[in-house]
């Protein structure tokens, strides 16, 4: 589900001009870059970081929703949520594999997540105290992720683009189940509707932050656009998301928590779009840098999973070795 | 004369950048170098691709056809994994 604008890349090409120019010419001609192709080291590093952050986001993203699997109110909702969280795990694996084509190991990426060196989407550092949060995540967080991910299907790096095609194909169900859940709450008792509105109030701004800093403050955006890793800027994607989502909230009688939200017929080159209020970037940076309400819980949950799984990984390796030895012994005996 | 068999290799071709390597067939070759060269000669004479992978056939592990129903049938009644399972009004835009 869940990419956000790359956090903290500042790499510039270090190779000679002719090499960089030849590479850029391939990008400009819309040629895809494959793992064995020559590429600037900064392109490789940017992708390792971005795909890694994206993969970590999928894996950490399982936690806030997993929180509700045992307490889903009906079997239907439980099945949907289980299937969704399972998909997120799969998305993480597709993405880790894409990053591994660039010569980084899974162990290294895992280590960087657990040590706090690698970032993941700021959105997962918010808690999910009510059932309506599951609806809000599917509708808003997956909705925002889709805006980000659809253009990534055309990213210049082949393995990332192909992973994203697979992810996007699975993503529509995620958003629809969330919106359907919100719709059911919004049509329910006054308490249920209030719960839905409360979730929207808490998730709206963090969802807008998922697109990353404003273009004017985003240092790495230009280079990523030039390399066609990104196809739209953070602000363009954020605007698309707002324009698509406002009508969805209205339709189910919920109110976007932004007093400055206003239709502006001149936006989007005259096609019209919504103006919206200022985003609290201090909160964004605080959460990205580890100060969100759930940062510590998320990383300690991942650490626990990794540590608790150590004996399984060890046992599987020992078992595999033993099987191999037995097969060799059997082969020797037969000869 | 040795009766050692020449190993079989599976051949995968990327037709152009951006696409997956796709299985196109197999061939016999004594080693990986010869396998790539033969694959080039056999499978890319008409610009079929720009990249070749070869994998020894005996290195491929396949699922057991006798277990295909237990492997794959369980997905068929999980319709909640598909977007169309969720009832959303048409006028809220594409979702």
Short mmCIF file of C-alpha atoms in Angstrom, two decimals:
data_model
loop_
_atom_site.label_atom_id
_atom_site.label_comp_id
_atom_site.label_asym_id
_atom_site.label_seq_id
_atom_site.Cartn_x
_atom_site.Cartn_y
_atom_site.Cartn_z
CA UNK A 1 0.00 0.00 0.00
CA UNK A 2 2.08 2.69 1.28
CA UNK A 3 4.76 4.77 -0.26
CA UNK A 4 5.39 8.35 0.53
CA UNK A 5 7.74 10.92 -0.90
CA UNK A 6 11.30 9.74 -0.38
CA UNK A 7 12.58 11.03 2.93
CA UNK A 8 16.06 12.49 2.97
CA UNK A 9 17.85 11.71 -0.30
CA UNK A 10 20.41 14.22 -1.43
CA UNK A 11 22.58 12.24 -3.80
CA UNK A 12 24.01 13.81 -6.92
CA UNK A 13 25.82 11.94 -9.70
CA UNK A 14 29.57 11.45 -9.18
CA UNK A 15 30.38 9.93 -12.57
CA UNK A 16 31.83 11.80 -15.53
CA UNK A 17 29.58 14.01 -17.59
CA UNK A 18 29.44 11.80 -20.68
CA UNK A 19 28.29 8.83 -18.63
CA UNK A 20 25.62 10.82 -16.85
CA UNK A 21 24.45 12.39 -20.11
CA UNK A 22 24.19 9.01 -21.84
CA UNK A 23 22.18 7.66 -18.93
CA UNK A 24 19.89 10.68 -18.94
CA UNK A 25 19.35 10.25 -22.69
CA UNK A 26 18.10 6.72 -22.08
CA UNK A 27 15.76 7.97 -19.36
CA UNK A 28 14.50 10.78 -21.59
CA UNK A 29 13.79 8.24 -24.33
CA UNK A 30 11.59 6.40 -21.78
CA UNK A 31 13.87 3.37 -21.80
CA UNK A 32 13.61 1.27 -18.67
CA UNK A 33 16.74 0.65 -16.64
CA UNK A 34 17.34 -2.96 -15.63
CA UNK A 35 19.60 -4.17 -12.79
CA UNK A 36 22.60 -5.08 -14.99
CA UNK A 37 22.54 -1.79 -16.93
CA UNK A 38 25.11 0.87 -16.15
CA UNK A 39 23.61 3.53 -13.88
CA UNK A 40 24.92 6.44 -11.82
CA UNK A 41 25.71 5.41 -8.27
CA UNK A 42 23.35 8.12 -6.99
CA UNK A 43 20.47 6.64 -9.03
CA UNK A 44 21.17 3.25 -7.50
CA UNK A 45 21.41 4.66 -3.98
CA UNK A 46 18.25 6.72 -4.35
CA UNK A 47 16.34 3.64 -5.48
CA UNK A 48 17.76 1.41 -2.75
CA UNK A 49 16.63 3.97 -0.21
CA UNK A 50 13.23 4.63 -1.75
CA UNK A 51 12.32 1.00 -2.43
CA UNK A 52 13.62 0.07 1.02
CA UNK A 53 11.51 2.76 2.71
CA UNK A 54 8.54 1.62 0.66
CA UNK A 55 9.06 -2.03 1.66
CA UNK A 56 9.48 -1.13 5.33
CA UNK A 57 6.27 0.90 5.14
CA UNK A 58 4.36 -2.14 3.90
CA UNK A 59 5.69 -4.29 6.71
CA UNK A 60 5.27 -1.72 9.50
CA UNK A 61 1.88 -0.89 7.96
CA UNK A 62 0.65 -4.33 8.96
CA UNK A 63 0.85 -3.37 12.63
CA UNK A 64 -1.84 -0.68 13.07
CA UNK A 65 -4.38 -2.80 11.19
CA UNK A 66 -3.28 -6.11 12.65
CA UNK A 67 -4.24 -4.54 15.97
CA UNK A 68 -7.92 -5.04 15.04
CA UNK A 69 -7.99 -8.49 13.42
CA UNK A 70 -9.07 -10.27 16.60
CA UNK A 71 -11.73 -7.67 17.33
CA UNK A 72 -13.33 -7.19 13.91
CA UNK A 73 -17.08 -6.87 14.50
CA UNK A 74 -18.22 -9.45 11.92
CA UNK A 75 -16.73 -12.45 10.13
CA UNK A 76 -17.03 -10.60 6.81
CA UNK A 77 -14.96 -7.68 8.10
CA UNK A 78 -12.48 -10.02 9.71
CA UNK A 79 -11.91 -11.90 6.46
CA UNK A 80 -11.42 -8.65 4.57
CA UNK A 81 -8.97 -7.29 7.14
CA UNK A 82 -7.00 -10.54 7.31
CA UNK A 83 -6.76 -10.64 3.52
CA UNK A 84 -5.66 -7.02 3.41
CA UNK A 85 -2.95 -7.36 6.05
CA UNK A 86 -1.75 -10.50 4.27
CA UNK A 87 -1.53 -8.50 1.03
CA UNK A 88 0.59 -5.84 2.75
CA UNK A 89 3.07 -8.48 3.82
CA UNK A 90 3.23 -9.65 0.21
CA UNK A 91 3.76 -6.08 -1.01
CA UNK A 92 6.70 -5.74 1.36
CA UNK A 93 8.23 -8.90 -0.10
CA UNK A 94 7.79 -7.81 -3.74
CA UNK A 95 9.51 -4.55 -2.86
CA UNK A 96 12.39 -6.02 -0.86
CA UNK A 97 13.06 -8.30 -3.84
CA UNK A 98 13.09 -5.32 -6.20
CA UNK A 99 15.60 -3.56 -3.93
CA UNK A 100 17.75 -6.69 -3.77
CA UNK A 101 18.27 -6.54 -7.56
CA UNK A 102 20.37 -3.42 -6.79
CA UNK A 103 22.83 -5.36 -4.66
CA UNK A 104 21.54 -4.65 -1.17
CA UNK A 105 20.76 -7.64 1.05
CA UNK A 106 17.51 -8.32 2.85
CA UNK A 107 19.42 -8.67 6.11
CA UNK A 108 20.98 -5.25 5.68
CA UNK A 109 17.61 -3.61 4.99
CA UNK A 110 16.04 -5.34 7.98
CA UNK A 111 18.92 -4.26 10.18
CA UNK A 112 18.52 -0.64 9.03
CA UNK A 113 14.82 -0.68 9.84
CA UNK A 114 15.38 -2.13 13.30
CA UNK A 115 18.20 0.26 14.14
CA UNK A 116 16.10 3.25 13.08
CA UNK A 117 18.51 4.16 10.26
CA UNK A 118 15.95 3.47 7.53
CA UNK A 119 12.72 5.43 7.48
CA UNK A 120 9.20 4.29 6.74
CA UNK A 121 5.99 6.17 6.07
CA UNK A 122 5.18 8.60 8.89
CA UNK A 123 1.52 7.57 8.79
CA UNK A 124 2.09 4.32 10.68
CA UNK A 125 3.26 6.12 13.76
CA UNK A 126 -0.32 7.02 14.61
CA UNK A 127 -2.44 4.73 16.80
CA UNK A 128 -5.63 2.86 15.85
CA UNK A 129 -7.78 3.19 18.97
CA UNK A 130 -11.18 2.53 17.33
CA UNK A 131 -12.64 0.20 14.71
CA UNK A 132 -13.36 3.20 12.49
CA UNK A 133 -9.61 3.68 12.14
CA UNK A 134 -9.55 0.53 10.02
CA UNK A 135 -12.04 2.16 7.65
CA UNK A 136 -10.10 5.43 7.64
CA UNK A 137 -6.82 3.67 6.87
CA UNK A 138 -8.27 1.76 3.93
CA UNK A 139 -10.08 4.75 2.52
CA UNK A 140 -7.54 7.54 3.17
CA UNK A 141 -4.14 5.94 3.71
CA UNK A 142 -4.53 3.39 0.93
CA UNK A 143 -6.20 6.07 -1.17
CA UNK A 144 -3.19 8.34 -0.74
CA UNK A 145 -0.83 5.43 -1.40
CA UNK A 146 -2.65 4.61 -4.64
CA UNK A 147 -2.15 8.20 -5.87
CA UNK A 148 1.55 7.74 -5.24
CA UNK A 149 1.87 4.22 -6.54
CA UNK A 150 -0.01 4.35 -9.82
CA UNK A 151 2.62 6.65 -11.39
CA UNK A 152 5.36 4.45 -9.89
CA UNK A 153 4.17 1.69 -12.25
CA UNK A 154 5.88 3.80 -14.94
CA UNK A 155 9.03 4.39 -12.90
CA UNK A 156 12.26 4.17 -14.92
CA UNK A 157 13.65 1.24 -12.92
CA UNK A 158 12.18 -1.99 -14.32
CA UNK A 159 11.99 -4.18 -11.19
CA UNK A 160 10.38 -1.39 -9.12
CA UNK A 161 7.87 -0.62 -11.86
CA UNK A 162 6.95 -4.28 -12.22
CA UNK A 163 6.55 -4.72 -8.47
CA UNK A 164 4.26 -1.69 -8.42
CA UNK A 165 2.05 -3.09 -11.18
CA UNK A 166 1.47 -6.13 -9.01
CA UNK A 167 0.87 -4.02 -5.91
CA UNK A 168 -1.55 -1.64 -7.61
CA UNK A 169 -3.59 -4.54 -8.95
CA UNK A 170 -4.19 -5.64 -5.36
CA UNK A 171 -4.70 -2.18 -3.94
CA UNK A 172 -8.19 -1.35 -5.16
CA UNK A 173 -9.77 -3.90 -2.82
CA UNK A 174 -7.97 -2.28 0.10
CA UNK A 175 -9.42 1.14 -0.48
CA UNK A 176 -12.90 -0.14 -1.30
CA UNK A 177 -13.18 -2.27 1.85
CA UNK A 178 -12.14 0.77 3.91
CA UNK A 179 -14.62 3.09 2.27
CA UNK A 180 -17.40 0.53 2.54
CA UNK A 181 -16.64 0.17 6.25
CA UNK A 182 -16.73 3.96 6.74
CA UNK A 183 -19.97 4.12 4.77
CA UNK A 184 -21.56 1.49 7.03
CA UNK A 185 -20.53 3.41 10.16
CA UNK A 186 -21.66 6.72 8.71
CA UNK A 187 -25.08 5.23 7.97
CA UNK A 188 -25.28 3.59 11.40
CA UNK A 189 -26.21 4.87 14.86
CA UNK A 190 -25.23 8.40 15.91
CA UNK A 191 -22.39 6.90 17.96
CA UNK A 192 -21.13 4.94 14.96
CA UNK A 193 -21.26 8.01 12.75
CA UNK A 194 -19.40 9.98 15.38
CA UNK A 195 -16.75 7.28 15.52
CA UNK A 196 -16.32 7.52 11.73
CA UNK A 197 -16.04 11.31 11.88
CA UNK A 198 -13.52 11.10 14.70
CA UNK A 199 -11.35 8.72 12.67
CA UNK A 200 -11.52 11.05 9.65
CA UNK A 201 -10.54 13.95 11.91
CA UNK A 202 -7.47 12.11 13.15
CA UNK A 203 -6.33 10.60 9.81
CA UNK A 204 -6.96 13.45 7.39
CA UNK A 205 -3.90 15.59 8.04
CA UNK A 206 -1.45 12.72 8.49
CA UNK A 207 -2.75 11.36 5.14
CA UNK A 208 -1.93 14.67 3.43
CA UNK A 209 1.53 14.54 5.01
CA UNK A 210 2.12 11.14 3.37
CA UNK A 211 2.89 12.93 0.09
CA UNK A 212 5.93 14.51 1.70
CA UNK A 213 7.10 18.12 2.01
CA UNK A 214 5.95 20.88 -0.34
CA UNK A 215 7.76 20.98 -3.68
CA UNK A 216 9.43 24.22 -2.61
CA UNK A 217 10.98 22.43 0.38
CA UNK A 218 11.71 19.06 -1.20
CA UNK A 219 15.40 18.91 -2.08
CA UNK A 220 15.46 15.49 -3.71
CA UNK A 221 12.33 15.86 -5.78
CA UNK A 222 13.92 17.50 -8.84
CA UNK A 223 16.53 14.80 -9.37
CA UNK A 224 13.97 12.02 -8.90
CA UNK A 225 11.69 13.68 -11.45
CA UNK A 226 14.57 14.03 -13.89
CA UNK A 227 15.38 10.35 -13.51
CA UNK A 228 11.68 9.56 -13.93
CA UNK A 229 11.60 7.69 -10.66
CA UNK A 230 8.85 10.14 -9.78
CA UNK A 231 6.34 11.29 -12.38
CA UNK A 232 4.46 13.87 -10.33
CA UNK A 233 5.60 16.18 -7.57
CA UNK A 234 4.48 15.82 -3.96
CA UNK A 235 2.13 18.79 -4.26
CA UNK A 236 0.59 17.55 -7.51
CA UNK A 237 -0.18 14.18 -5.97
CA UNK A 238 -1.52 15.75 -2.77
CA UNK A 239 -3.86 17.94 -4.81
CA UNK A 240 -5.15 14.95 -6.78
CA UNK A 241 -5.83 13.14 -3.52
CA UNK A 242 -7.73 16.04 -1.97
CA UNK A 243 -9.82 16.54 -5.12
CA UNK A 244 -10.74 12.85 -5.25
CA UNK A 245 -11.45 12.46 -1.55
CA UNK A 246 -13.60 15.48 -0.69
CA UNK A 247 -16.52 14.21 -2.76
CA UNK A 248 -16.21 10.77 -1.17
CA UNK A 249 -16.53 12.29 2.30
CA UNK A 250 -19.52 14.39 1.26
CA UNK A 251 -21.22 11.36 -0.22
CA UNK A 252 -21.31 9.59 3.16
CA UNK A 253 -22.09 12.72 5.16
CA UNK A 254 -18.70 13.17 6.82
CA UNK A 255 -16.87 16.47 7.12
CA UNK A 256 -13.24 17.01 6.17
CA UNK A 257 -11.63 18.65 9.23
CA UNK A 258 -10.33 21.71 7.41
CA UNK A 259 -12.11 25.08 7.76
CA UNK A 260 -10.06 26.44 4.83
CA UNK A 261 -11.23 23.75 2.40
CA UNK A 262 -12.88 25.56 -0.51
CA UNK A 263 -13.66 24.85 -4.15
CA UNK A 264 -11.50 26.95 -6.43
CA UNK A 265 -12.66 26.89 -10.06
CA UNK A 266 -9.30 28.20 -11.26
CA UNK A 267 -7.23 25.38 -9.79
CA UNK A 268 -5.77 22.61 -11.96
CA UNK A 269 -5.52 24.87 -15.02
CA UNK A 270 -9.16 25.89 -14.86
CA UNK A 271 -10.55 22.39 -14.32
CA UNK A 272 -11.23 23.30 -10.70
CA UNK A 273 -9.94 21.84 -7.47
CA UNK A 274 -9.92 22.37 -3.74
CA UNK A 275 -7.87 24.88 -1.82
CA UNK A 276 -6.93 23.52 1.55
CA UNK A 277 -5.44 24.78 4.80
CA UNK A 278 -1.81 24.73 5.96
CA UNK A 279 -0.20 21.44 6.89
CA UNK A 280 1.59 21.19 10.23
CA UNK A 281 5.08 20.33 8.97
CA UNK A 282 6.54 20.47 12.47
CA UNK A 283 4.34 17.51 13.31
CA UNK A 284 5.44 15.73 10.11
CA UNK A 285 9.15 16.07 10.88
CA UNK A 286 8.65 15.20 14.52
CA UNK A 287 6.90 11.97 13.52
CA UNK A 288 9.40 11.11 10.76
CA UNK A 289 12.27 11.60 13.18
CA UNK A 290 10.83 9.25 15.74
CA UNK A 291 8.63 11.50 17.87
CA UNK A 292 5.21 10.22 16.75
CA UNK A 293 2.87 8.56 19.23
CA UNK A 294 3.68 5.03 18.03
CA UNK A 295 7.27 5.12 16.69
CA UNK A 296 8.71 3.22 19.62
CA UNK A 297 5.93 0.63 19.64
CA UNK A 298 6.28 -0.01 15.91
CA UNK A 299 10.02 -0.60 15.99
CA UNK A 300 9.88 -2.64 19.16
CA UNK A 301 7.12 -4.80 17.60
CA UNK A 302 9.33 -5.39 14.54
CA UNK A 303 12.33 -6.16 16.77
CA UNK A 304 10.30 -8.59 18.79
CA UNK A 305 9.05 -10.31 15.64
CA UNK A 306 12.62 -10.55 14.33
CA UNK A 307 14.06 -11.83 17.62
CA UNK A 308 11.19 -14.23 18.30
CA UNK A 309 11.61 -15.60 14.78
CA UNK A 310 15.35 -16.23 15.18
CA UNK A 311 14.95 -19.84 16.32
CA UNK A 312 12.64 -20.56 13.35
CA UNK A 313 15.20 -19.25 10.85
CA UNK A 314 17.94 -21.21 12.60
CA UNK A 315 15.91 -24.41 12.76
CA UNK A 316 14.96 -24.12 9.08
CA UNK A 317 18.62 -23.77 8.11
CA UNK A 318 19.73 -26.68 10.27
CA UNK A 319 16.92 -28.81 8.86
CA UNK A 320 17.84 -27.86 5.29
CA UNK A 321 21.49 -28.76 5.94
CA UNK A 322 20.50 -32.09 7.39
CA UNK A 323 18.25 -32.87 4.40
CA UNK A 324 21.09 -31.99 2.05
CA UNK A 325 23.55 -34.22 3.92
CA UNK A 326 21.08 -37.09 3.90
CA UNK A 327 20.42 -36.71 0.20
CA UNK A 328 24.17 -36.70 -0.49
CA UNK A 329 24.71 -39.75 1.70
CA UNK A 330 21.92 -41.58 -0.07
CA UNK A 331 23.44 -40.68 -3.43
CA UNK A 332 26.88 -41.92 -2.33
CA UNK A 333 25.39 -45.17 -1.08
CA UNK A 334 23.63 -45.72 -4.40
CA UNK A 335 26.80 -45.20 -6.45
CA UNK B 1 33.09 -42.62 -25.32
CA UNK B 2 31.64 -41.18 -22.14
CA UNK B 3 27.97 -41.69 -21.52
CA UNK B 4 27.73 -38.44 -19.52
CA UNK B 5 24.60 -36.57 -20.51
CA UNK B 6 24.78 -32.94 -21.59
CA UNK B 7 22.75 -30.95 -19.06
CA UNK B 8 19.44 -29.35 -19.97
CA UNK B 9 18.95 -25.60 -19.47
CA UNK B 10 15.79 -23.53 -19.34
CA UNK B 11 15.99 -20.29 -21.30
CA UNK B 12 14.39 -16.97 -20.34
CA UNK B 13 14.41 -13.94 -22.66
CA UNK B 14 13.64 -10.29 -21.88
CA UNK B 15 11.99 -8.99 -25.04
CA UNK B 16 12.71 -5.39 -24.07
CA UNK B 17 13.70 -3.41 -21.00
CA UNK B 18 10.83 -2.95 -18.59
CA UNK B 19 9.44 -6.44 -19.13
CA UNK B 20 10.14 -9.62 -17.19
CA UNK B 21 12.34 -12.33 -18.58
CA UNK B 22 9.95 -14.90 -19.94
CA UNK B 23 10.45 -18.61 -20.35
CA UNK B 24 10.86 -19.44 -24.03
CA UNK B 25 12.14 -23.01 -24.04
CA UNK B 26 15.17 -25.12 -23.26
CA UNK B 27 18.37 -26.46 -24.77
CA UNK B 28 21.31 -28.73 -23.99
CA UNK B 29 24.74 -27.29 -23.24
CA UNK B 30 27.84 -28.43 -21.39
CA UNK B 31 28.15 -25.30 -19.26
CA UNK B 32 26.53 -21.94 -18.57
CA UNK B 33 28.64 -20.06 -21.13
CA UNK B 34 27.72 -22.44 -23.90
CA UNK B 35 24.10 -22.34 -22.75
CA UNK B 36 23.93 -18.54 -23.08
CA UNK B 37 25.63 -18.68 -26.48
CA UNK B 38 23.30 -21.38 -27.72
CA UNK B 39 20.28 -19.54 -26.36
CA UNK B 40 21.40 -16.49 -28.30
CA UNK B 41 21.67 -18.55 -31.47
CA UNK B 42 18.47 -20.51 -31.00
CA UNK B 43 16.07 -18.02 -29.44
CA UNK B 44 17.10 -14.48 -30.51
CA UNK B 45 17.70 -14.68 -34.25
CA UNK B 46 14.85 -12.26 -34.99
CA UNK B 47 15.37 -9.58 -32.34
CA UNK B 48 13.29 -11.47 -29.80
CA UNK B 49 15.11 -9.87 -26.91
CA UNK B 50 17.99 -8.01 -25.35
CA UNK B 51 18.78 -10.16 -22.34
CA UNK B 52 19.07 -13.91 -21.70
CA UNK B 53 18.88 -15.92 -18.51
CA UNK B 54 19.65 -19.62 -18.40
CA UNK B 55 18.98 -21.90 -15.45
CA UNK B 56 19.84 -25.55 -15.25
CA UNK B 57 16.59 -27.46 -15.53
CA UNK B 58 17.50 -29.71 -12.60
CA UNK B 59 17.82 -26.57 -10.44
CA UNK B 60 14.16 -25.68 -10.93
CA UNK B 61 11.86 -26.83 -8.20
CA UNK B 62 8.25 -27.16 -9.32
CA UNK B 63 5.03 -27.57 -7.37
CA UNK B 64 3.58 -31.06 -7.44
CA UNK B 65 0.78 -31.35 -10.06
CA UNK B 66 -0.93 -33.97 -7.87
CA UNK B 67 -1.34 -31.32 -5.21
CA UNK B 68 -2.57 -28.56 -7.45
CA UNK B 69 -6.11 -28.68 -6.11
CA UNK B 70 -5.00 -28.32 -2.51
CA UNK B 71 -2.54 -25.60 -3.54
CA UNK B 72 -4.73 -23.47 -5.73
CA UNK B 73 -8.41 -24.22 -5.17
CA UNK B 74 -8.60 -22.45 -1.79
CA UNK B 75 -8.20 -19.10 -3.58
CA UNK B 76 -11.35 -19.63 -5.61
CA UNK B 77 -13.83 -19.06 -2.79
CA UNK B 78 -12.06 -16.00 -1.36
CA UNK B 79 -14.02 -13.50 -3.33
CA UNK B 80 -13.45 -10.89 -0.63
CA UNK B 81 -9.93 -10.49 -2.03
CA UNK B 82 -11.42 -8.82 -5.11
CA UNK B 83 -12.50 -5.18 -5.37
CA UNK B 84 -15.91 -6.06 -6.81
CA UNK B 85 -16.88 -7.75 -3.54
CA UNK B 86 -17.34 -4.33 -1.92
CA UNK B 87 -20.43 -2.35 -2.60
CA UNK B 88 -19.45 1.23 -3.37
CA UNK B 89 -21.66 3.83 -5.09
CA UNK B 90 -20.56 4.59 -8.67
CA UNK B 91 -20.57 8.35 -8.21
CA UNK B 92 -17.73 8.57 -5.69
CA UNK B 93 -15.14 8.37 -8.45
CA UNK B 94 -12.77 5.58 -9.35
CA UNK B 95 -11.73 3.51 -6.38
#
